[in-house]
Coordinates of C-alpha atoms in Angstrom, one line a residue:
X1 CA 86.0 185.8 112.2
X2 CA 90.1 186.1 112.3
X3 CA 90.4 182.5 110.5
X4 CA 88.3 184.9 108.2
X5 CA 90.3 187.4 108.5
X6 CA 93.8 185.7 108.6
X7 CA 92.0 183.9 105.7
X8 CA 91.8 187.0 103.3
X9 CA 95.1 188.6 104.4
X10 CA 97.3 185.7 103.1
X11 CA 95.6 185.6 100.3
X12 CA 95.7 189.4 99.2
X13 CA 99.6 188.7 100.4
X14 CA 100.2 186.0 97.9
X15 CA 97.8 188.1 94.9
X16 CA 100.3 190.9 95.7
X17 CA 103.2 188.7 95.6
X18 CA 101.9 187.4 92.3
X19 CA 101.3 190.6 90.8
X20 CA 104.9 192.1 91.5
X21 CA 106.7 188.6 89.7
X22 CA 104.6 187.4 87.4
X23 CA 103.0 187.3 84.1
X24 CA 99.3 188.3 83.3
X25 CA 98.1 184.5 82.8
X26 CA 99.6 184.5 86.8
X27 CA 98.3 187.9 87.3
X28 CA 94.4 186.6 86.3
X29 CA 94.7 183.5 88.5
X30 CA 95.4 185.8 91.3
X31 CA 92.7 188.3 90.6
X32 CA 90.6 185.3 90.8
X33 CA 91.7 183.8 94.1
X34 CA 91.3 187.6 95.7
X35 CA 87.9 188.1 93.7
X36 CA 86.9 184.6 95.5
X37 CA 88.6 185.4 98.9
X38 CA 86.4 188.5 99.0
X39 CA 83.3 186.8 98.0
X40 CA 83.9 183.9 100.7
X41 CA 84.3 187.0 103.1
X42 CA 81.1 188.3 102.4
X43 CA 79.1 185.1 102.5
X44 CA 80.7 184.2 105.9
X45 CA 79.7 187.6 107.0
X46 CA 76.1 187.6 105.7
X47 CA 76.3 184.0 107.4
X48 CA 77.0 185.3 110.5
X49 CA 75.0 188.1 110.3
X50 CA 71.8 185.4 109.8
X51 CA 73.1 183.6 112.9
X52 CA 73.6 186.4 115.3
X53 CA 69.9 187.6 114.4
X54 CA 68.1 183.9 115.4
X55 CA 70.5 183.9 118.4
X56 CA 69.0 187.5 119.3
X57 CA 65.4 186.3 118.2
X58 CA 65.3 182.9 120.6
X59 CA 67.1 184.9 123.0
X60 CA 64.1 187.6 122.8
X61 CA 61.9 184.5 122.7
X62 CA 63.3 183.0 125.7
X63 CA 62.9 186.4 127.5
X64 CA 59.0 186.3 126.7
X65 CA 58.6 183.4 128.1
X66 CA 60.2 183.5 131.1
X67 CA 58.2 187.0 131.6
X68 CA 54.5 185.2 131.3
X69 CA 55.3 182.2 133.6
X70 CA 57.2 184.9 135.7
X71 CA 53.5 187.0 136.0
X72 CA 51.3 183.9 135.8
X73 CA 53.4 183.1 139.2
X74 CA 53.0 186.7 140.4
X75 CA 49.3 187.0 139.5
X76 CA 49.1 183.5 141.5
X77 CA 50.8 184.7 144.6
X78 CA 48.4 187.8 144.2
X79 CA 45.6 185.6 144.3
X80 CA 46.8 183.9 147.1
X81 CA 47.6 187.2 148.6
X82 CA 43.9 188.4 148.5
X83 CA 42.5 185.2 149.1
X84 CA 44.5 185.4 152.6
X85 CA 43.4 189.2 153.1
X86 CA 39.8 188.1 152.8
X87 CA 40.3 185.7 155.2
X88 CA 41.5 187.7 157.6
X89 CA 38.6 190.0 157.6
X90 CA 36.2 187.1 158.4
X91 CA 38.4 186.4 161.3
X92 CA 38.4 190.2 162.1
X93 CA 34.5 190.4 162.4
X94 CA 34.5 187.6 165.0
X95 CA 37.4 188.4 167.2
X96 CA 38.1 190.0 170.2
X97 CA 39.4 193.5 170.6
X98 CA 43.5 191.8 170.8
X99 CA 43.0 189.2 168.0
X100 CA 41.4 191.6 165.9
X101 CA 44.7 193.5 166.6
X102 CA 46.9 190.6 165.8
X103 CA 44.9 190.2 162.0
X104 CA 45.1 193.5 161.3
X105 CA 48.6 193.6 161.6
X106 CA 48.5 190.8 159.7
X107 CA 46.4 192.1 157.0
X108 CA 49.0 195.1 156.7
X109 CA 51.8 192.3 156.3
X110 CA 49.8 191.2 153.8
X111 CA 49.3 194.0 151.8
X112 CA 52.5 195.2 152.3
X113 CA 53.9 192.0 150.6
X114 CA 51.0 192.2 147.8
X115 CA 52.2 195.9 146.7
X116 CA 55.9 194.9 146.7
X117 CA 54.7 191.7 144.2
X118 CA 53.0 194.2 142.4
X119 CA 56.0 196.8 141.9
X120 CA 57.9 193.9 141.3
X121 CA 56.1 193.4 138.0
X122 CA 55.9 197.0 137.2
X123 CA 59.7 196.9 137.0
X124 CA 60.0 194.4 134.2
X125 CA 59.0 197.1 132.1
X126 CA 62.0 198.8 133.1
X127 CA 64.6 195.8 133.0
X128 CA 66.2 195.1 129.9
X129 CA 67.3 191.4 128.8
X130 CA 70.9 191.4 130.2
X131 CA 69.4 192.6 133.3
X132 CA 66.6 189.7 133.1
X133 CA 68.0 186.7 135.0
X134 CA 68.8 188.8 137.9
X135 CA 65.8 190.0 137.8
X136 CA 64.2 187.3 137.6
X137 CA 66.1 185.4 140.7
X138 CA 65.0 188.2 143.1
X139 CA 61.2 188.2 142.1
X140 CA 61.0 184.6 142.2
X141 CA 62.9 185.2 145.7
X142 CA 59.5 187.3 146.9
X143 CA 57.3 185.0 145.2
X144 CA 58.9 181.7 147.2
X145 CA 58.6 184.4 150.4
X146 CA 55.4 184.8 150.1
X147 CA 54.1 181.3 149.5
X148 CA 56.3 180.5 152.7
X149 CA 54.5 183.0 154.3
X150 CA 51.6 182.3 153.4
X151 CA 51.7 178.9 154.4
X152 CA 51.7 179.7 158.4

């Protein structure tokens, strides 16, 4: 954009130059060379213009996707979640008095880590796309948390 720029200021500089000395054969050629300068300026900007809107659309693209395979891996984890919670109330129902202690304290550690998943996801509706990768990075940090905690 300041080629561009740079571009289009020499150019009115020698049209003015041209105008002050010369004759009106001169004086045309110059109003020709600024008429063209200008047009180049807009078609470069128009140009640009096109290109900063498919940057912003494959950006906005790129953002979509990561925000479905981000909640395909948080519905997963969910699943997993529940699947663990359910567990532990068969264990529950056939456990002594201090084991069934031990899984519902489990259960709560479960839940717990279900909800934050959950309000995890509920945020994205408040993160914008510069915020995104951050975001991103720390609920993909809970996701990996829970699978390794589910894994015991």
């Amino acid at each position: 954009m300041k080629k561009i720029t740079y571009l289009v200021a020499s150019m009115l500089t020698v049209g003015l130059l041209t105008f002050t000395s010369c004759s009106d054969k001169t004086k045309d050629s110059a109003n020709e060379t600024v008429e063209e300068a200008k047009n180049d300026m807009d078609e470069n900007v128009d140009e640009a213009k096109a290109d900063m809107k498919e940057a912003g659309n494959e950006f906005q693209a790129k953002v979509r996707e990561d925000k479905n395979a981000l909640k395909a891996d948080v519905d997963d984890a969910v699943d997993k979640i529940d699947r663990k919670i359910e567990e532990a109330d068969a264990k529950m129902e056939k456990a002594t008095e201090k084991e069934k202690a031990k899984w519902q304290e489990r259960k709560k550690e479960l839940n717990q880590e279900k909800e934050e998943l959950k309000a995890s996801w509920d945020d994205t509706q408040d993160e914008t796309a510069v915020k995104w990768d951050a975001f991103k990075a720390k609920t993909r940090n809970k996701i990996d948390k829970v699978k390794a905690d589910l894994k015991d």
